[in-house]
PDB file of C-alpha atoms in Angstrom:
ATOM      1  CA  MET A   1      77.163 -49.151  42.082  1.00 75.00           C
ATOM      2  CA  GLN A   2      74.451 -49.104  39.426  1.00 89.00           C
ATOM      3  CA  PHE A   3      70.740 -48.860  40.124  1.00 89.00           C
ATOM      4  CA  VAL A   4      67.540 -50.277  38.675  1.00 89.00           C
ATOM      5  CA  GLU A   5      64.395 -48.140  38.586  1.00 82.00           C
ATOM      6  CA  ALA A   6      61.385 -50.220  39.630  1.00 76.00           C
ATOM      7  CA  ASN A   7      57.957 -48.674  40.138  1.00 74.00           C
ATOM      8  CA  GLY A   8      59.457 -45.504  41.514  1.00 78.00           C
ATOM      9  CA  ALA A   9      61.995 -47.322  43.679  1.00 82.00           C
ATOM     10  CA  LYS A  10      65.707 -46.967  43.024  1.00 91.00           C
ATOM     11  CA  ILE A  11      67.229 -50.372  43.770  1.00 97.00           C
ATOM     12  CA  PRO A  12      70.990 -50.990  43.753  1.00 97.00           C
ATOM     13  CA  ALA A  13      71.488 -53.617  41.060  1.00 97.00           C
ATOM     14  CA  VAL A  14      73.839 -55.769  43.168  1.00 98.00           C
ATOM     15  CA  GLY A  15      72.993 -56.523  46.767  1.00 98.00           C
ATOM     16  CA  LEU A  16      74.472 -58.656  49.515  1.00 98.00           C
ATOM     17  CA  GLY A  17      72.550 -61.787  50.444  1.00 97.00           C
ATOM     18  CA  THR A  18      72.791 -62.751  54.113  1.00 97.00           C
ATOM     19  CA  TRP A  19      71.209 -66.206  54.271  1.00 95.00           C
ATOM     20  CA  GLU A  20      73.089 -68.410  56.794  1.00 93.00           C
ATOM     21  CA  LEU A  21      75.081 -65.422  58.109  1.00 95.00           C
ATOM     22  CA  ARG A  22      74.537 -64.823  61.810  1.00 94.00           C
ATOM     23  CA  GLY A  23      76.004 -63.114  64.830  1.00 95.00           C
ATOM     24  CA  ARG A  24      79.292 -61.246  64.815  1.00 95.00           C
ATOM     25  CA  SER A  25      80.408 -62.700  61.494  1.00 95.00           C
ATOM     26  CA  CYS A  26      77.216 -61.463  59.843  1.00 97.00           C
ATOM     27  CA  ALA A  27      77.590 -57.979  61.304  1.00 97.00           C
ATOM     28  CA  ARG A  28      81.262 -57.862  60.303  1.00 97.00           C
ATOM     29  CA  LEU A  29      80.621 -58.979  56.706  1.00 97.00           C
ATOM     30  CA  VAL A  30      77.690 -56.624  56.220  1.00 98.00           C
ATOM     31  CA  GLU A  31      79.678 -53.710  57.634  1.00 97.00           C
ATOM     32  CA  GLN A  32      82.584 -54.588  55.343  1.00 97.00           C
ATOM     33  CA  ALA A  33      80.251 -54.783  52.341  1.00 97.00           C
ATOM     34  CA  LEU A  34      78.873 -51.346  53.106  1.00 97.00           C
ATOM     35  CA  LYS A  35      82.382 -49.949  53.344  1.00 96.00           C
ATOM     36  CA  LEU A  36      83.187 -51.551  49.978  1.00 95.00           C
ATOM     37  CA  GLY A  37      80.293 -49.687  48.395  1.00 96.00           C
ATOM     38  CA  TYR A  38      77.360 -52.077  48.665  1.00 97.00           C
ATOM     39  CA  ARG A  39      74.116 -50.197  49.181  1.00 98.00           C
ATOM     40  CA  HIS A  40      71.648 -53.071  49.128  1.00 98.00           C
ATOM     41  CA  ILE A  41      71.375 -55.625  51.952  1.00 98.00           C
ATOM     42  CA  ASP A  42      68.919 -58.530  51.809  1.00 98.00           C
ATOM     43  CA  THR A  43      67.795 -60.270  54.982  1.00 98.00           C
ATOM     44  CA  ALA A  44      64.702 -62.090  56.278  1.00 98.00           C
ATOM     45  CA  ARG A  45      63.009 -62.866  59.541  1.00 98.00           C
ATOM     46  CA  ILE A  46      63.768 -66.586  59.147  1.00 97.00           C
ATOM     47  CA  TYR A  47      67.498 -65.844  58.712  1.00 97.00           C
ATOM     48  CA  ASN A  48      67.651 -64.762  62.373  1.00 97.00           C
ATOM     49  CA  ASN A  49      70.111 -62.000  61.561  1.00 98.00           C
ATOM     50  CA  GLU A  50      68.040 -58.822  61.244  1.00 98.00           C
ATOM     51  CA  SER A  51      69.542 -57.405  64.442  1.00 98.00           C
ATOM     52  CA  ASP A  52      73.044 -58.161  63.117  1.00 98.00           C
ATOM     53  CA  VAL A  53      72.269 -56.317  59.884  1.00 98.00           C
ATOM     54  CA  GLY A  54      70.972 -53.357  61.868  1.00 98.00           C
ATOM     55  CA  THR A  55      74.106 -53.322  64.010  1.00 97.00           C
ATOM     56  CA  ALA A  56      76.308 -53.352  60.911  1.00 98.00           C
ATOM     57  CA  LEU A  57      74.404 -50.489  59.321  1.00 98.00           C
ATOM     58  CA  ARG A  58      74.780 -48.319  62.399  1.00 97.00           C
ATOM     59  CA  LYS A  59      78.495 -49.122  62.795  1.00 96.00           C
ATOM     60  CA  SER A  60      79.280 -48.573  59.119  1.00 96.00           C
ATOM     61  CA  GLY A  61      78.688 -44.840  59.248  1.00 95.00           C
ATOM     62  CA  VAL A  62      76.717 -45.001  55.997  1.00 97.00           C
ATOM     63  CA  LYS A  63      73.564 -42.891  56.067  1.00 97.00           C
ATOM     64  CA  ARG A  64      70.349 -44.871  56.474  1.00 97.00           C
ATOM     65  CA  GLU A  65      68.758 -43.216  53.448  1.00 96.00           C
ATOM     66  CA  ASP A  66      71.648 -44.367  51.264  1.00 97.00           C
ATOM     67  CA  VAL A  67      71.099 -48.076  51.933  1.00 98.00           C
ATOM     68  CA  PHE A  68      68.335 -50.250  50.492  1.00 98.00           C
ATOM     69  CA  ILE A  69      67.215 -52.754  53.146  1.00 98.00           C
ATOM     70  CA  THR A  70      65.019 -55.737  52.301  1.00 98.00           C
ATOM     71  CA  THR A  71      63.485 -58.213  54.718  1.00 98.00           C
ATOM     72  CA  LYS A  72      60.748 -60.810  54.394  1.00 98.00           C
ATOM     73  CA  LEU A  73      57.552 -62.095  55.982  1.00 98.00           C
ATOM     74  CA  TRP A  74      57.980 -65.682  57.089  1.00 98.00           C
ATOM     75  CA  ASN A  75      55.393 -68.439  56.560  1.00 97.00           C
ATOM     76  CA  SER A  76      54.267 -68.642  60.188  1.00 97.00           C
ATOM     77  CA  ASP A  77      53.534 -64.888  60.206  1.00 98.00           C
ATOM     78  CA  HIS A  78      50.991 -64.929  57.381  1.00 98.00           C
ATOM     79  CA  GLY A  79      47.560 -63.375  57.870  1.00 97.00           C
ATOM     80  CA  TYR A  80      46.529 -59.725  58.008  1.00 98.00           C
ATOM     81  CA  GLU A  81      47.165 -58.841  61.665  1.00 98.00           C
ATOM     82  CA  SER A  82      50.087 -61.260  61.937  1.00 98.00           C
ATOM     83  CA  ALA A  83      51.820 -59.693  58.960  1.00 98.00           C
ATOM     84  CA  LEU A  84      51.414 -56.194  60.398  1.00 98.00           C
ATOM     85  CA  ARG A  85      52.955 -57.352  63.677  1.00 98.00           C
ATOM     86  CA  ALA A  86      55.740 -59.207  61.909  1.00 98.00           C
ATOM     87  CA  CYS A  87      56.776 -56.077  60.044  1.00 98.00           C
ATOM     88  CA  ASP A  88      56.858 -54.064  63.264  1.00 98.00           C
ATOM     89  CA  GLU A  89      58.984 -56.760  64.879  1.00 98.00           C
ATOM     90  CA  SER A  90      61.404 -56.823  61.945  1.00 98.00           C
ATOM     91  CA  LEU A  91      61.725 -53.046  62.082  1.00 98.00           C
ATOM     92  CA  LYS A  92      62.462 -53.244  65.798  1.00 98.00           C
ATOM     93  CA  ARG A  93      65.152 -55.898  65.322  1.00 98.00           C
ATOM     94  CA  LEU A  94      66.726 -53.907  62.495  1.00 98.00           C
ATOM     95  CA  GLY A  95      66.484 -50.681  64.480  1.00 98.00           C
ATOM     96  CA  LEU A  96      64.785 -48.914  61.557  1.00 98.00           C
ATOM     97  CA  LYS A  97      61.729 -46.739  61.065  1.00 98.00           C
ATOM     98  CA  TYR A  98      60.980 -48.063  57.579  1.00 98.00           C
ATOM     99  CA  LEU A  99      61.925 -50.831  55.165  1.00 98.00           C
ATOM    100  CA  ASP A 100      62.926 -50.147  51.599  1.00 98.00           C
ATOM    101  CA  LEU A 101      61.366 -53.449  50.533  1.00 98.00           C
ATOM    102  CA  TYR A 102      59.194 -55.981  52.350  1.00 98.00           C
ATOM    103  CA  LEU A 103      58.586 -59.318  50.656  1.00 98.00           C
ATOM    104  CA  ILE A 104      56.248 -62.243  51.222  1.00 98.00           C
ATOM    105  CA  HIS A 105      58.874 -64.975  51.485  1.00 98.00           C
ATOM    106  CA  TRP A 106      56.757 -67.870  50.209  1.00 97.00           C
ATOM    107  CA  PRO A 107      53.271 -68.175  48.637  1.00 97.00           C
ATOM    108  CA  VAL A 108      51.575 -69.810  51.632  1.00 96.00           C
ATOM    109  CA  PRO A 109      48.171 -71.063  50.414  1.00 95.00           C
ATOM    110  CA  GLU A 110      44.778 -69.752  51.556  1.00 93.00           C
ATOM    111  CA  ILE A 111      46.013 -66.787  53.604  1.00 96.00           C
ATOM    112  CA  ARG A 112      48.616 -65.176  51.322  1.00 97.00           C
ATOM    113  CA  GLY A 113      45.912 -62.829  50.056  1.00 97.00           C
ATOM    114  CA  GLU A 114      45.353 -61.492  53.576  1.00 97.00           C
ATOM    115  CA  SER A 115      49.085 -61.062  53.978  1.00 98.00           C
ATOM    116  CA  TRP A 116      49.276 -59.077  50.757  1.00 98.00           C
ATOM    117  CA  GLU A 117      46.500 -56.769  52.005  1.00 98.00           C
ATOM    118  CA  ALA A 118      48.635 -56.160  55.099  1.00 98.00           C
ATOM    119  CA  LEU A 119      51.662 -55.296  52.965  1.00 98.00           C
ATOM    120  CA  VAL A 120      49.562 -52.841  50.975  1.00 98.00           C
ATOM    121  CA  GLN A 121      48.548 -51.203  54.254  1.00 98.00           C
ATOM    122  CA  LEU A 122      52.172 -51.079  55.404  1.00 98.00           C
ATOM    123  CA  LEU A 123      53.028 -49.368  52.125  1.00 97.00           C
ATOM    124  CA  LYS A 124      50.283 -46.784  52.684  1.00 97.00           C
ATOM    125  CA  ASP A 125      51.448 -46.255  56.267  1.00 97.00           C
ATOM    126  CA  GLY A 126      55.014 -45.575  55.126  1.00 97.00           C
ATOM    127  CA  LYS A 127      56.538 -48.482  57.019  1.00 98.00           C
ATOM    128  CA  CYS A 128      57.579 -50.010  53.696  1.00 97.00           C
ATOM    129  CA  ARG A 129      58.620 -47.979  50.681  1.00 96.00           C
ATOM    130  CA  SER A 130      58.196 -50.937  48.356  1.00 97.00           C
ATOM    131  CA  ILE A 131      56.432 -54.296  48.686  1.00 98.00           C
ATOM    132  CA  GLY A 132      56.768 -57.507  46.781  1.00 98.00           C
ATOM    133  CA  VAL A 133      56.924 -61.272  46.847  1.00 98.00           C
ATOM    134  CA  SER A 134      59.443 -64.082  46.708  1.00 98.00           C
ATOM    135  CA  ASN A 135      59.261 -67.527  45.132  1.00 98.00           C
ATOM    136  CA  TYR A 136      56.086 -66.609  43.244  1.00 98.00           C
ATOM    137  CA  THR A 137      55.347 -68.335  39.949  1.00 98.00           C
ATOM    138  CA  ILE A 138      53.242 -66.871  37.141  1.00 98.00           C
ATOM    139  CA  GLN A 139      50.240 -68.645  38.650  1.00 97.00           C
ATOM    140  CA  HIS A 140      50.754 -66.993  42.036  1.00 98.00           C
ATOM    141  CA  LEU A 141      51.337 -63.571  40.482  1.00 98.00           C
ATOM    142  CA  THR A 142      48.222 -63.843  38.304  1.00 97.00           C
ATOM    143  CA  GLU A 143      46.158 -64.728  41.354  1.00 97.00           C
ATOM    144  CA  LEU A 144      47.527 -61.705  43.206  1.00 97.00           C
ATOM    145  CA  PHE A 145      46.704 -59.337  40.341  1.00 96.00           C
ATOM    146  CA  ASP A 146      43.166 -60.761  40.197  1.00 95.00           C
ATOM    147  CA  LYS A 147      42.591 -59.921  43.859  1.00 93.00           C
ATOM    148  CA  SER A 148      44.456 -56.653  44.406  1.00 95.00           C
ATOM    149  CA  GLU A 149      44.612 -53.287  42.672  1.00 90.00           C
ATOM    150  CA  ILE A 150      48.224 -52.941  43.826  1.00 94.00           C
ATOM    151  CA  GLY A 151      50.640 -55.489  42.412  1.00 95.00           C
ATOM    152  CA  PRO A 152      54.077 -56.480  43.683  1.00 97.00           C
ATOM    153  CA  MET A 153      56.962 -54.219  42.807  1.00 97.00           C
ATOM    154  CA  VAL A 154      59.464 -57.084  43.082  1.00 97.00           C
ATOM    155  CA  ASN A 155      59.515 -60.868  42.728  1.00 98.00           C
ATOM    156  CA  GLN A 156      62.637 -62.458  44.207  1.00 98.00           C
ATOM    157  CA  VAL A 157      63.345 -65.959  42.900  1.00 98.00           C
ATOM    158  CA  GLU A 158      66.220 -68.334  42.339  1.00 98.00           C
ATOM    159  CA  PHE A 159      67.669 -67.432  38.940  1.00 98.00           C
ATOM    160  CA  SER A 160      70.864 -68.256  37.065  1.00 98.00           C
ATOM    161  CA  PRO A 161      71.864 -69.456  33.585  1.00 98.00           C
ATOM    162  CA  PHE A 162      71.224 -72.968  34.898  1.00 98.00           C
ATOM    163  CA  LEU A 163      67.742 -71.950  36.044  1.00 98.00           C
ATOM    164  CA  TYR A 164      66.836 -69.515  33.288  1.00 98.00           C
ATOM    165  CA  GLN A 165      63.156 -68.838  33.981  1.00 98.00           C
ATOM    166  CA  LYS A 166      62.526 -66.896  30.786  1.00 98.00           C
ATOM    167  CA  GLN A 167      58.732 -67.145  30.858  1.00 98.00           C
ATOM    168  CA  LEU A 168      58.670 -65.759  34.386  1.00 98.00           C
ATOM    169  CA  LEU A 169      61.102 -62.996  33.433  1.00 98.00           C
ATOM    170  CA  ASP A 170      58.965 -62.038  30.431  1.00 98.00           C
ATOM    171  CA  TYR A 171      55.795 -62.043  32.554  1.00 98.00           C
ATOM    172  CA  CYS A 172      57.388 -59.819  35.187  1.00 97.00           C
ATOM    173  CA  GLU A 173      58.670 -57.377  32.573  1.00 96.00           C
ATOM    174  CA  GLN A 174      55.227 -57.186  30.949  1.00 97.00           C
ATOM    175  CA  ASN A 175      53.605 -56.491  34.328  1.00 96.00           C
ATOM    176  CA  LYS A 176      56.248 -54.037  35.576  1.00 95.00           C
ATOM    177  CA  ILE A 177      57.557 -56.341  38.293  1.00 97.00           C
ATOM    178  CA  GLN A 178      61.274 -56.160  38.970  1.00 97.00           C
ATOM    179  CA  LEU A 179      62.746 -59.645  39.079  1.00 98.00           C
ATOM    180  CA  GLU A 180      65.480 -60.233  41.657  1.00 98.00           C
ATOM    181  CA  ALA A 181      67.834 -63.210  41.533  1.00 98.00           C
ATOM    182  CA  TYR A 182      68.843 -65.085  44.651  1.00 97.00           C
ATOM    183  CA  SER A 183      71.497 -67.822  44.457  1.00 97.00           C
ATOM    184  CA  PRO A 184      72.785 -66.238  41.223  1.00 98.00           C
ATOM    185  CA  LEU A 185      76.095 -68.046  41.788  1.00 98.00           C
ATOM    186  CA  THR A 186      74.379 -71.464  42.073  1.00 97.00           C
ATOM    187  CA  GLN A 187      75.846 -71.610  45.591  1.00 95.00           C
ATOM    188  CA  GLY A 188      79.122 -72.401  43.852  1.00 95.00           C
ATOM    189  CA  GLN A 189      77.872 -75.600  42.278  1.00 96.00           C
ATOM    190  CA  LYS A 190      78.371 -74.524  38.651  1.00 97.00           C
ATOM    191  CA  LEU A 191      81.369 -72.197  38.861  1.00 97.00           C
ATOM    192  CA  LYS A 192      83.621 -74.815  37.272  1.00 97.00           C
ATOM    193  CA  HIS A 193      81.349 -75.407  34.282  1.00 98.00           C
ATOM    194  CA  HIS A 194      83.546 -75.273  31.186  1.00 98.00           C
ATOM    195  CA  ARG A 195      81.407 -72.670  29.403  1.00 98.00           C
ATOM    196  CA  ILE A 196      81.511 -70.346  32.411  1.00 98.00           C
ATOM    197  CA  GLN A 197      85.257 -70.856  32.703  1.00 98.00           C
ATOM    198  CA  GLN A 198      85.805 -70.082  29.011  1.00 98.00           C
ATOM    199  CA  ILE A 199      83.825 -66.847  29.087  1.00 98.00           C
ATOM    200  CA  ALA A 200      85.486 -65.769  32.334  1.00 98.00           C
ATOM    201  CA  LYS A 201      88.943 -66.332  30.868  1.00 98.00           C
ATOM    202  CA  LYS A 202      88.064 -64.364  27.719  1.00 97.00           C
ATOM    203  CA  HIS A 203      87.095 -61.302  29.765  1.00 98.00           C
ATOM    204  CA  ASN A 204      89.761 -61.751  32.441  1.00 98.00           C
ATOM    205  CA  LYS A 205      87.019 -62.114  35.021  1.00 98.00           C
ATOM    206  CA  THR A 206      86.048 -64.799  37.506  1.00 98.00           C
ATOM    207  CA  PRO A 207      83.213 -67.299  36.912  1.00 98.00           C
ATOM    208  CA  ALA A 208      81.212 -65.607  39.672  1.00 98.00           C
ATOM    209  CA  GLN A 209      81.575 -62.237  37.962  1.00 98.00           C
ATOM    210  CA  VAL A 210      80.326 -63.767  34.704  1.00 98.00           C
ATOM    211  CA  LEU A 211      77.206 -65.148  36.388  1.00 98.00           C
ATOM    212  CA  ILE A 212      76.466 -61.820  38.063  1.00 98.00           C
ATOM    213  CA  ARG A 213      77.032 -59.910  34.832  1.00 98.00           C
ATOM    214  CA  TRP A 214      74.652 -62.264  33.007  1.00 98.00           C
ATOM    215  CA  SER A 215      71.928 -61.399  35.535  1.00 98.00           C
ATOM    216  CA  LEU A 216      72.557 -57.679  35.151  1.00 98.00           C
ATOM    217  CA  GLN A 217      72.340 -57.864  31.363  1.00 98.00           C
ATOM    218  CA  HIS A 218      68.936 -59.496  31.749  1.00 98.00           C
ATOM    219  CA  ASN A 219      67.959 -56.405  33.785  1.00 96.00           C
ATOM    220  CA  LEU A 220      67.752 -58.327  37.044  1.00 97.00           C
ATOM    221  CA  VAL A 221      68.648 -57.165  40.499  1.00 98.00           C
ATOM    222  CA  THR A 222      71.059 -59.801  41.781  1.00 98.00           C
ATOM    223  CA  ILE A 223      71.888 -60.784  45.347  1.00 98.00           C
ATOM    224  CA  PRO A 224      75.056 -62.867  45.586  1.00 97.00           C
ATOM    225  CA  LYS A 225      76.180 -64.133  48.980  1.00 94.00           C
ATOM    226  CA  SER A 226      79.599 -64.980  50.317  1.00 93.00           C
ATOM    227  CA  VAL A 227      81.196 -65.511  53.701  1.00 92.00           C
ATOM    228  CA  ARG A 228      84.574 -64.247  52.468  1.00 93.00           C
ATOM    229  CA  GLU A 229      85.402 -60.552  52.305  1.00 94.00           C
ATOM    230  CA  GLU A 230      87.501 -60.906  49.164  1.00 96.00           C
ATOM    231  CA  ARG A 231      84.613 -62.617  47.375  1.00 96.00           C
ATOM    232  CA  ILE A 232      82.164 -59.940  48.491  1.00 97.00           C
ATOM    233  CA  LYS A 233      84.480 -57.359  46.942  1.00 96.00           C
ATOM    234  CA  GLU A 234      84.913 -59.440  43.779  1.00 97.00           C
ATOM    235  CA  ASN A 235      81.154 -59.822  43.359  1.00 97.00           C
ATOM    236  CA  SER A 236      80.709 -56.047  43.211  1.00 96.00           C
ATOM    237  CA  GLN A 237      83.321 -55.533  40.486  1.00 96.00           C
ATOM    238  CA  VAL A 238      81.070 -56.298  37.528  1.00 97.00           C
ATOM    239  CA  PHE A 239      80.339 -52.896  35.998  1.00 96.00           C
ATOM    240  CA  ASP A 240      83.507 -52.424  33.972  1.00 96.00           C
ATOM    241  CA  TYR A 241      82.818 -54.891  31.175  1.00 97.00           C
ATOM    242  CA  THR A 242      79.983 -56.294  29.045  1.00 98.00           C
ATOM    243  CA  LEU A 243      79.226 -59.816  27.919  1.00 98.00           C
ATOM    244  CA  THR A 244      78.869 -60.106  24.157  1.00 98.00           C
ATOM    245  CA  ILE A 245      75.721 -61.200  22.350  1.00 98.00           C
ATOM    246  CA  ASP A 246      77.397 -64.546  21.737  1.00 98.00           C
ATOM    247  CA  ASP A 247      78.360 -64.864  25.411  1.00 98.00           C
ATOM    248  CA  MET A 248      74.753 -64.244  26.408  1.00 98.00           C
ATOM    249  CA  ARG A 249      73.471 -66.753  23.864  1.00 98.00           C
ATOM    250  CA  ILE A 250      75.791 -69.427  25.247  1.00 98.00           C
ATOM    251  CA  LEU A 251      74.842 -68.663  28.843  1.00 98.00           C
ATOM    252  CA  ASP A 252      71.132 -68.609  28.015  1.00 98.00           C
ATOM    253  CA  SER A 253      71.493 -72.109  26.574  1.00 98.00           C
ATOM    254  CA  LEU A 254      72.735 -73.629  29.859  1.00 98.00           C
ATOM    255  CA  ASP A 255      69.303 -73.934  31.481  1.00 98.00           C
ATOM    256  CA  GLU A 256      68.762 -77.329  33.087  1.00 97.00           C
ATOM    257  CA  ASN A 257      66.202 -76.410  35.770  1.00 97.00           C
ATOM    258  CA  PHE A 258      68.996 -76.612  38.344  1.00 97.00           C
ATOM    259  CA  ARG A 259      67.890 -75.510  41.803  1.00 96.00           C
ATOM    260  CA  ASN A 260      69.697 -75.183  45.103  1.00 93.00           C
ATOM    261  CA  SER A 261      66.620 -74.081  46.995  1.00 91.00           C
ATOM    262  CA  TRP A 262      62.892 -74.798  47.254  1.00 87.00           C
ATOM    263  CA  ASP A 263      60.865 -75.304  44.105  1.00 93.00           C
ATOM    264  CA  PRO A 264      57.568 -73.352  44.083  1.00 95.00           C
ATOM    265  CA  THR A 265      56.463 -74.759  40.718  1.00 93.00           C
ATOM    266  CA  ASN A 266      53.745 -76.961  42.197  1.00 91.00           C
ATOM    267  CA  ALA A 267      52.983 -74.861  45.275  1.00 91.00           C
ATOM    268  CA  PRO A 268      49.163 -74.436  45.465  1.00 93.00           C
TER     269      PRO A 268
END
């Protein structure tokens, strides 16, 4: 597994997304991923699977310090004191003493500034080793920088060749924010696109592996999700080849503002 250095944090470049995974199946898939070599697991309070992720980590036999665990502050938990409590509750469900990364899940208006102050305090207290945001646009990030001396280490957003947010990527690079891609596989919606198929065939790889490799070559951390063990394994096998300059040019040209998830563009 390769790593990305971000503001002093060492983040495994490919993580396992766990949205919609719950219960025994979630614990089983996360444990399997850890045994396959994954060292980055992404969860959230709203996913209702933090306890399952914690169970899988303990059963896997992998040392806690070797795994990068991310969870997120949900909208109803915004506010200074609420955010502090929410982090403690997430830690309890996960069975952990600290988080590797704690994210504000959505830029809730009016009180997101208070929530960010809480995350800064959690960072100082050692309960979180890194803090960041999710679904933040340039507008939201600029507002945060205007109000806080400590900026986000990570911004996790939906990102793929079909949602190539180049301006946001450039802004994050300029401000030393690591961009993370969720839904990098377009939730399967674009895997049969003829350009993806052509490039996959040329490299003897799968369409999913091409999409993940594209993210990596844009220096993103990417968090693919699957409910099938063979796909989880496949998604990690992306470090033995490189897309060409021409491949990247073709993939970069596929942007059509295609989203599977919420659109924060007009969020106040």
